Amino acid sequence: DQQVKQNSPSLSVQEGRISILNCDYTNSMFDYFLWYKKYPAEGPTFLISISSIKDKNEDGRFTVFLNKSAKHLSLHIVPSQPGDSAVYFCAASARSNFGNEKLTFGTGTRLTIIP
Amino acid sequence: SAVISQKPSRDICQRGTSLTIQCQVDSQVTMMFWYRQQPGQSLTLIATANQGSEATYESGFVIDKFPISRPNLTFSTLTVSNMSPEDSSIYLCSVEKGAGRGYEQYFGPGTRLTVT
């Protein structure tokens, strides 16, 4: 049962244009959402997050949008740069019994920025 | 932030053998996590390791197959026991830093395991 889904395994975008990565979730208990970026042979690195009480969070070129009613979030990167080429993972969180964030990850979208 | 190192970075092992993966953090953390990423799949949490207590395993993962040690606040090991080709994956450790909502997990570079 895949609770967090990234239906596009890959995406190619021209440099300078907007990249939009999508993520859907099914568990209404998720109340915190994160995007991670992963380069080959490296661990995922945190990019941006959003709480379920918000519908938008912006950090420089990166903006995450959350539509709770549709259980959908998206990551916008604008303008896209060659260094943005990586695999992007969407993750959703609900508090565990221990109080820590328990992350559920999507399968990732490989973004390729074309110079 | 946190700097995390893992050893080995990769290994090729024969079925039936065991491999122990080490995870070292540059600062003290309460909780460490072990994930698995099978080819083409998402990252799946194996267990949460709290210093001074037994690890808590997620559904589908058992201590006999994935024993975990957490001897101090900066170190943990994960052993993949009696390996089969289905265990071929990238294994990652991670830690949480900060408090309250809004903190994130930091990941090590991963250990790429191939079982033949």
PDB file of N, CA and C in Angstrom, chain B residues 29-109:
ATOM      1  N   VAL B  29      22.964  12.481  19.055  1.00  0.00           N
ATOM      2  CA  VAL B  29      21.560  12.491  18.660  1.00  0.00           C
ATOM      3  C   VAL B  29      20.823  11.427  19.458  1.00  0.00           C
ATOM      4  N   THR B  30      19.563  11.681  19.705  1.00  0.00           N
ATOM      5  CA  THR B  30      18.776  10.717  20.471  1.00  0.00           C
ATOM      6  C   THR B  30      18.362   9.542  19.611  1.00  0.00           C
ATOM      7  N   MET B  31      17.802   9.852  18.454  1.00  0.00           N
ATOM      8  CA  MET B  31      17.275   8.782  17.611  1.00  0.00           C
ATOM      9  C   MET B  31      18.039   8.674  16.309  1.00  0.00           C
ATOM     10  N   MET B  32      18.278   7.439  15.918  1.00  0.00           N
ATOM     11  CA  MET B  32      18.838   7.162  14.603  1.00  0.00           C
ATOM     12  C   MET B  32      17.893   6.207  13.896  1.00  0.00           C
ATOM     13  N   PHE B  33      17.873   6.317  12.596  1.00  0.00           N
ATOM     14  CA  PHE B  33      16.942   5.532  11.801  1.00  0.00           C
ATOM     15  C   PHE B  33      17.707   4.765  10.738  1.00  0.00           C
ATOM     16  N   TRP B  34      17.205   3.598  10.413  1.00  0.00           N
ATOM     17  CA  TRP B  34      17.766   2.810   9.314  1.00  0.00           C
ATOM     18  C   TRP B  34      16.691   2.603   8.250  1.00  0.00           C
ATOM     19  N   TYR B  35      17.085   2.927   7.004  1.00  0.00           N
ATOM     20  CA  TYR B  35      16.179   2.791   5.861  1.00  0.00           C
ATOM     21  C   TYR B  35      16.773   1.825   4.845  1.00  0.00           C
ATOM     22  N   ARG B  36      15.895   1.323   3.998  1.00  0.00           N
ATOM     23  CA  ARG B  36      16.319   0.509   2.874  1.00  0.00           C
ATOM     24  C   ARG B  36      15.685   1.091   1.612  1.00  0.00           C
ATOM     25  N   GLN B  37      16.467   1.134   0.554  1.00  0.00           N
ATOM     26  CA  GLN B  37      15.920   1.547  -0.739  1.00  0.00           C
ATOM     27  C   GLN B  37      16.225   0.455  -1.739  1.00  0.00           C
ATOM     28  N   GLN B  38      15.228  -0.347  -2.050  1.00  0.00           N
ATOM     29  CA  GLN B  38      15.406  -1.379  -3.056  1.00  0.00           C
ATOM     30  C   GLN B  38      15.366  -0.746  -4.441  1.00  0.00           C
ATOM     31  N   PRO B  39      15.940  -1.421  -5.428  1.00  0.00           N
ATOM     32  CA  PRO B  39      16.006  -0.836  -6.779  1.00  0.00           C
ATOM     33  C   PRO B  39      14.646  -0.367  -7.276  1.00  0.00           C
ATOM     34  N   GLY B  40      14.575   0.901  -7.670  1.00  0.00           N
ATOM     35  CA  GLY B  40      13.335   1.462  -8.211  1.00  0.00           C
ATOM     36  C   GLY B  40      12.254   1.717  -7.194  1.00  0.00           C
ATOM     37  N   GLN B  41      12.580   1.566  -5.918  1.00  0.00           N
ATOM     38  CA  GLN B  41      11.568   1.728  -4.881  1.00  0.00           C
ATOM     39  C   GLN B  41      11.840   2.970  -4.041  1.00  0.00           C
ATOM     40  N   SER B  42      10.903   3.266  -3.165  1.00  0.00           N
ATOM     41  CA  SER B  42      11.094   4.394  -2.256  1.00  0.00           C
ATOM     42  C   SER B  42      11.940   3.958  -1.066  1.00  0.00           C
ATOM     43  N   LEU B  43      12.304   4.919  -0.252  1.00  0.00           N
ATOM     44  CA  LEU B  43      13.008   4.616   0.993  1.00  0.00           C
ATOM     45  C   LEU B  43      11.993   4.056   1.989  1.00  0.00           C
ATOM     46  N   THR B  44      12.341   2.929   2.574  1.00  0.00           N
ATOM     47  CA  THR B  44      11.454   2.274   3.528  1.00  0.00           C
ATOM     48  C   THR B  44      12.142   2.190   4.878  1.00  0.00           C
ATOM     49  N   LEU B  45      11.461   2.648   5.907  1.00  0.00           N
ATOM     50  CA  LEU B  45      12.033   2.618   7.258  1.00  0.00           C
ATOM     51  C   LEU B  45      12.092   1.185   7.760  1.00  0.00           C
ATOM     52  N   ILE B  46      13.290   0.779   8.198  1.00  0.00           N
ATOM     53  CA  ILE B  46      13.473  -0.556   8.781  1.00  0.00           C
ATOM     54  C   ILE B  46      13.214  -0.501  10.283  1.00  0.00           C
ATOM     55  N   ALA B  47      13.878   0.435  10.947  1.00  0.00           N
ATOM     56  CA  ALA B  47      13.771   0.492  12.407  1.00  0.00           C
ATOM     57  C   ALA B  47      14.260   1.837  12.916  1.00  0.00           C
ATOM     58  N   THR B  48      13.853   2.131  14.122  1.00  0.00           N
ATOM     59  CA  THR B  48      14.301   3.322  14.857  1.00  0.00           C
ATOM     60  C   THR B  48      15.163   2.851  16.014  1.00  0.00           C
ATOM     61  N   ALA B  49      16.342   3.439  16.149  1.00  0.00           N
ATOM     62  CA  ALA B  49      17.282   3.022  17.184  1.00  0.00           C
ATOM     63  C   ALA B  49      17.471   4.148  18.178  1.00  0.00           C
ATOM     64  N   ASN B  50      17.043   3.902  19.404  1.00  0.00           N
ATOM     65  CA  ASN B  50      17.162   4.855  20.491  1.00  0.00           C
ATOM     66  C   ASN B  50      18.267   4.376  21.409  1.00  0.00           C
ATOM     67  N   GLN B  51      19.193   5.265  21.765  1.00  0.00           N
ATOM     68  CA  GLN B  51      20.318   4.850  22.591  1.00  0.00           C
ATOM     69  C   GLN B  51      19.843   4.336  23.932  1.00  0.00           C
ATOM     70  N   GLY B  52      20.337   3.174  24.326  1.00  0.00           N
ATOM     71  CA  GLY B  52      20.006   2.615  25.623  1.00  0.00           C
ATOM     72  C   GLY B  52      18.791   1.735  25.648  1.00  0.00           C
ATOM     73  N   SER B  53      18.157   1.544  24.514  1.00  0.00           N
ATOM     74  CA  SER B  53      17.002   0.654  24.478  1.00  0.00           C
ATOM     75  C   SER B  53      17.018  -0.143  23.181  1.00  0.00           C
ATOM     76  N   GLU B  54      16.172  -1.144  23.125  1.00  0.00           N
ATOM     77  CA  GLU B  54      16.112  -1.965  21.912  1.00  0.00           C
ATOM     78  C   GLU B  54      15.492  -1.172  20.766  1.00  0.00           C
ATOM     79  N   ALA B  55      15.923  -1.499  19.589  1.00  0.00           N
ATOM     80  CA  ALA B  55      15.388  -0.834  18.405  1.00  0.00           C
ATOM     81  C   ALA B  55      13.933  -1.222  18.188  1.00  0.00           C
ATOM     82  N   THR B  56      13.199  -0.310  17.582  1.00  0.00           N
ATOM     83  CA  THR B  56      11.799  -0.558  17.252  1.00  0.00           C
ATOM     84  C   THR B  56      11.696  -0.805  15.760  1.00  0.00           C
ATOM     85  N   TYR B  57      11.163  -1.955  15.382  1.00  0.00           N
ATOM     86  CA  TYR B  57      11.129  -2.369  13.990  1.00  0.00           C
ATOM     87  C   TYR B  57       9.770  -2.098  13.359  1.00  0.00           C
ATOM     88  N   GLU B  58       9.814  -1.743  12.099  1.00  0.00           N
ATOM     89  CA  GLU B  58       8.588  -1.517  11.336  1.00  0.00           C
ATOM     90  C   GLU B  58       8.022  -2.856  10.857  1.00  0.00           C
ATOM     91  N   SER B  59       6.777  -2.789  10.455  1.00  0.00           N
ATOM     92  CA  SER B  59       6.110  -3.991   9.963  1.00  0.00           C
ATOM     93  C   SER B  59       6.887  -4.574   8.784  1.00  0.00           C
ATOM     94  N   GLY B  60       7.135  -5.874   8.845  1.00  0.00           N
ATOM     95  CA  GLY B  60       7.854  -6.539   7.772  1.00  0.00           C
ATOM     96  C   GLY B  60       9.339  -6.703   8.038  1.00  0.00           C
ATOM     97  N   PHE B  61       9.822  -6.123   9.115  1.00  0.00           N
ATOM     98  CA  PHE B  61      11.245  -6.222   9.471  1.00  0.00           C
ATOM     99  C   PHE B  61      11.357  -6.798  10.878  1.00  0.00           C
ATOM    100  N   VAL B  62      12.293  -7.742  11.058  1.00  0.00           N
ATOM    101  CA  VAL B  62      12.449  -8.396  12.355  1.00  0.00           C
ATOM    102  C   VAL B  62      13.886  -8.326  12.826  1.00  0.00           C
ATOM    103  N   ILE B  63      14.043  -8.408  14.151  1.00  0.00           N
ATOM    104  CA  ILE B  63      15.355  -8.239  14.762  1.00  0.00           C
ATOM    105  C   ILE B  63      16.315  -9.352  14.363  1.00  0.00           C
ATOM    106  N   ASP B  64      15.826 -10.552  14.161  1.00  0.00           N
ATOM    107  CA  ASP B  64      16.717 -11.660  13.810  1.00  0.00           C
ATOM    108  C   ASP B  64      17.369 -11.429  12.450  1.00  0.00           C
ATOM    109  N   LYS B  65      16.663 -10.775  11.565  1.00  0.00           N
ATOM    110  CA  LYS B  65      17.173 -10.531  10.217  1.00  0.00           C
ATOM    111  C   LYS B  65      18.007  -9.237  10.172  1.00  0.00           C
ATOM    112  N   PHE B  66      17.603  -8.236  10.936  1.00  0.00           N
ATOM    113  CA  PHE B  66      18.266  -6.926  10.916  1.00  0.00           C
ATOM    114  C   PHE B  66      18.616  -6.473  12.338  1.00  0.00           C
ATOM    115  N   PRO B  67      19.501  -7.179  13.035  1.00  0.00           N
ATOM    116  CA  PRO B  67      19.872  -6.724  14.379  1.00  0.00           C
ATOM    117  C   PRO B  67      20.572  -5.373  14.323  1.00  0.00           C
ATOM    118  N   ILE B  68      20.246  -4.543  15.300  1.00  0.00           N
ATOM    119  CA  ILE B  68      20.763  -3.171  15.357  1.00  0.00           C
ATOM    120  C   ILE B  68      21.414  -2.960  16.713  1.00  0.00           C
ATOM    121  N   SER B  69      22.545  -2.280  16.708  1.00  0.00           N
ATOM    122  CA  SER B  69      23.163  -1.860  17.968  1.00  0.00           C
ATOM    123  C   SER B  69      23.191  -0.341  18.019  1.00  0.00           C
ATOM    124  N   ARG B  70      23.132   0.187  19.225  1.00  0.00           N
ATOM    125  CA  ARG B  70      23.199   1.644  19.420  1.00  0.00           C
ATOM    126  C   ARG B  70      23.951   1.868  20.733  1.00  0.00           C
ATOM    127  N   PRO B  71      25.269   1.692  20.706  1.00  0.00           N
ATOM    128  CA  PRO B  71      26.048   1.723  21.953  1.00  0.00           C
ATOM    129  C   PRO B  71      26.210   3.114  22.544  1.00  0.00           C
ATOM    130  N   ASN B  72      26.102   4.166  21.740  1.00  0.00           N
ATOM    131  CA  ASN B  72      26.234   5.529  22.260  1.00  0.00           C
ATOM    132  C   ASN B  72      25.445   6.488  21.377  1.00  0.00           C
ATOM    133  N   LEU B  73      25.553   7.771  21.677  1.00  0.00           N
ATOM    134  CA  LEU B  73      24.707   8.772  21.022  1.00  0.00           C
ATOM    135  C   LEU B  73      25.217   9.206  19.646  1.00  0.00           C
ATOM    136  N   THR B  74      26.339   8.651  19.209  1.00  0.00           N
ATOM    137  CA  THR B  74      26.867   9.053  17.897  1.00  0.00           C
ATOM    138  C   THR B  74      27.075   7.879  16.945  1.00  0.00           C
ATOM    139  N   PHE B  75      26.685   6.680  17.329  1.00  0.00           N
ATOM    140  CA  PHE B  75      27.056   5.507  16.533  1.00  0.00           C
ATOM    141  C   PHE B  75      25.950   4.463  16.562  1.00  0.00           C
ATOM    142  N   SER B  76      25.808   3.780  15.427  1.00  0.00           N
ATOM    143  CA  SER B  76      24.865   2.666  15.349  1.00  0.00           C
ATOM    144  C   SER B  76      25.342   1.699  14.278  1.00  0.00           C
ATOM    145  N   THR B  77      24.959   0.439  14.423  1.00  0.00           N
ATOM    146  CA  THR B  77      25.225  -0.541  13.380  1.00  0.00           C
ATOM    147  C   THR B  77      23.946  -1.271  13.013  1.00  0.00           C
ATOM    148  N   LEU B  78      23.870  -1.645  11.754  1.00  0.00           N
ATOM    149  CA  LEU B  78      22.791  -2.492  11.246  1.00  0.00           C
ATOM    150  C   LEU B  78      23.442  -3.715  10.622  1.00  0.00           C
ATOM    151  N   THR B  79      23.001  -4.901  11.013  1.00  0.00           N
ATOM    152  CA  THR B  79      23.498  -6.129  10.408  1.00  0.00           C
ATOM    153  C   THR B  79      22.411  -6.718   9.526  1.00  0.00           C
ATOM    154  N   VAL B  80      22.786  -7.069   8.328  1.00  0.00           N
ATOM    155  CA  VAL B  80      21.884  -7.787   7.433  1.00  0.00           C
ATOM    156  C   VAL B  80      22.299  -9.252   7.498  1.00  0.00           C
ATOM    157  N   SER B  81      21.468 -10.082   8.076  1.00  0.00           N
ATOM    158  CA  SER B  81      21.847 -11.465   8.388  1.00  0.00           C
ATOM    159  C   SER B  81      21.342 -12.444   7.337  1.00  0.00           C
ATOM    160  N   ASN B  82      22.109 -13.520   7.180  1.00  0.00           N
ATOM    161  CA  ASN B  82      21.701 -14.620   6.301  1.00  0.00           C
ATOM    162  C   ASN B  82      21.155 -14.066   4.975  1.00  0.00           C
ATOM    163  N   MET B  83      22.010 -13.351   4.294  1.00  0.00           N
ATOM    164  CA  MET B  83      21.570 -12.571   3.138  1.00  0.00           C
ATOM    165  C   MET B  83      21.117 -13.422   1.969  1.00  0.00           C
ATOM    166  N   SER B  84      20.163 -12.891   1.224  1.00  0.00           N
ATOM    167  CA  SER B  84      19.691 -13.460  -0.029  1.00  0.00           C
ATOM    168  C   SER B  84      19.719 -12.355  -1.078  1.00  0.00           C
ATOM    169  N   PRO B  85      19.616 -12.701  -2.354  1.00  0.00           N
ATOM    170  CA  PRO B  85      19.634 -11.646  -3.389  1.00  0.00           C
ATOM    171  C   PRO B  85      18.555 -10.577  -3.185  1.00  0.00           C
ATOM    172  N   GLU B  86      17.447 -10.934  -2.535  1.00  0.00           N
ATOM    173  CA  GLU B  86      16.379  -9.944  -2.279  1.00  0.00           C
ATOM    174  C   GLU B  86      16.821  -8.837  -1.327  1.00  0.00           C
ATOM    175  N   ASP B  87      17.917  -9.055  -0.611  1.00  0.00           N
ATOM    176  CA  ASP B  87      18.443  -8.036   0.301  1.00  0.00           C
ATOM    177  C   ASP B  87      19.307  -7.008  -0.420  1.00  0.00           C
ATOM    178  N   SER B  88      19.524  -7.196  -1.702  1.00  0.00           N
ATOM    179  CA  SER B  88      20.307  -6.226  -2.471  1.00  0.00           C
ATOM    180  C   SER B  88      19.561  -4.894  -2.479  1.00  0.00           C
ATOM    181  N   SER B  89      20.174  -3.898  -1.886  1.00  0.00           N
ATOM    182  CA  SER B  89      19.517  -2.603  -1.692  1.00  0.00           C
ATOM    183  C   SER B  89      20.572  -1.574  -1.332  1.00  0.00           C
ATOM    184  N   ILE B  90      20.122  -0.341  -1.229  1.00  0.00           N
ATOM    185  CA  ILE B  90      20.925   0.688  -0.570  1.00  0.00           C
ATOM    186  C   ILE B  90      20.380   0.835   0.842  1.00  0.00           C
ATOM    187  N   TYR B  91      21.267   0.781   1.812  1.00  0.00           N
ATOM    188  CA  TYR B  91      20.876   0.930   3.212  1.00  0.00           C
ATOM    189  C   TYR B  91      21.388   2.282   3.706  1.00  0.00           C
ATOM    190  N   LEU B  92      20.485   3.053   4.289  1.00  0.00           N
ATOM    191  CA  LEU B  92      20.838   4.400   4.738  1.00  0.00           C
ATOM    192  C   LEU B  92      20.496   4.581   6.206  1.00  0.00           C
ATOM    193  N   CYS B  93      21.357   5.279   6.905  1.00  0.00           N
ATOM    194  CA  CYS B  93      21.000   5.690   8.252  1.00  0.00           C
ATOM    195  C   CYS B  93      20.688   7.185   8.227  1.00  0.00           C
ATOM    196  N   SER B  94      19.885   7.600   9.166  1.00  0.00           N
ATOM    197  CA  SER B  94      19.551   9.015   9.253  1.00  0.00           C
ATOM    198  C   SER B  94      19.351   9.402  10.709  1.00  0.00           C
ATOM    199  N   VAL B  95      19.399  10.716  10.966  1.00  0.00           N
ATOM    200  CA  VAL B  95      19.185  11.241  12.309  1.00  0.00           C
ATOM    201  C   VAL B  95      18.261  12.438  12.201  1.00  0.00           C
ATOM    202  N   GLU B  96      17.631  12.766  13.322  1.00  0.00           N
ATOM    203  CA  GLU B  96      16.831  13.981  13.415  1.00  0.00           C
ATOM    204  C   GLU B  96      17.614  15.020  14.195  1.00  0.00           C
ATOM    205  N   LYS B  97      17.505  16.255  13.761  1.00  0.00           N
ATOM    206  CA  LYS B  97      18.112  17.331  14.518  1.00  0.00           C
ATOM    207  C   LYS B  97      17.071  18.409  14.735  1.00  0.00           C
ATOM    208  N   GLY B  98      17.079  19.015  15.887  1.00  0.00           N
ATOM    209  CA  GLY B  98      16.147  20.086  16.150  1.00  0.00           C
ATOM    210  C   GLY B  98      15.005  19.607  17.014  1.00  0.00           C
ATOM    211  N   ALA B  99      14.046  20.464  17.188  1.00  0.00           N
ATOM    212  CA  ALA B  99      12.911  20.134  18.044  1.00  0.00           C
ATOM    213  C   ALA B  99      11.648  20.746  17.483  1.00  0.00           C
ATOM    214  N   GLY B 100      10.552  20.157  17.810  1.00  0.00           N
ATOM    215  CA  GLY B 100       9.283  20.664  17.311  1.00  0.00           C
ATOM    216  C   GLY B 100       9.081  20.337  15.855  1.00  0.00           C
ATOM    217  N   ARG B 101       7.926  20.650  15.313  1.00  0.00           N
ATOM    218  CA  ARG B 101       7.697  20.400  13.892  1.00  0.00           C
ATOM    219  C   ARG B 101       8.591  21.340  13.106  1.00  0.00           C
ATOM    220  N   GLY B 102       9.018  20.899  12.015  1.00  0.00           N
ATOM    221  CA  GLY B 102       9.858  21.763  11.190  1.00  0.00           C
ATOM    222  C   GLY B 102      11.282  21.279  11.121  1.00  0.00           C
ATOM    223  N   TYR B 103      11.637  20.269  11.912  1.00  0.00           N
ATOM    224  CA  TYR B 103      12.978  19.747  11.744  1.00  0.00           C
ATOM    225  C   TYR B 103      12.945  18.643  10.710  1.00  0.00           C
ATOM    226  N   GLU B 104      14.116  18.294  10.237  1.00  0.00           N
ATOM    227  CA  GLU B 104      14.153  17.304   9.187  1.00  0.00           C
ATOM    228  C   GLU B 104      15.190  16.243   9.521  1.00  0.00           C
ATOM    229  N   GLN B 105      15.160  15.195   8.761  1.00  0.00           N
ATOM    230  CA  GLN B 105      16.132  14.130   8.957  1.00  0.00           C
ATOM    231  C   GLN B 105      17.313  14.337   8.024  1.00  0.00           C
ATOM    232  N   TYR B 106      18.481  14.016   8.540  1.00  0.00           N
ATOM    233  CA  TYR B 106      19.708  14.068   7.753  1.00  0.00           C
ATOM    234  C   TYR B 106      20.144  12.640   7.474  1.00  0.00           C
ATOM    235  N   PHE B 107      20.547  12.408   6.239  1.00  0.00           N
ATOM    236  CA  PHE B 107      20.863  11.059   5.810  1.00  0.00           C
ATOM    237  C   PHE B 107      22.357  10.875   5.562  1.00  0.00           C
ATOM    238  N   GLY B 108      22.809   9.666   5.825  1.00  0.00           N
ATOM    239  CA  GLY B 108      24.151   9.278   5.420  1.00  0.00           C
ATOM    240  C   GLY B 108      24.177   9.004   3.929  1.00  0.00           C
ATOM    241  N   PRO B 109      25.367   8.738   3.385  1.00  0.00           N
ATOM    242  CA  PRO B 109      25.508   8.534   1.937  1.00  0.00           C
ATOM    243  C   PRO B 109      24.980   7.188   1.459  1.00  0.00           C
TER     244      PRO B 109
END
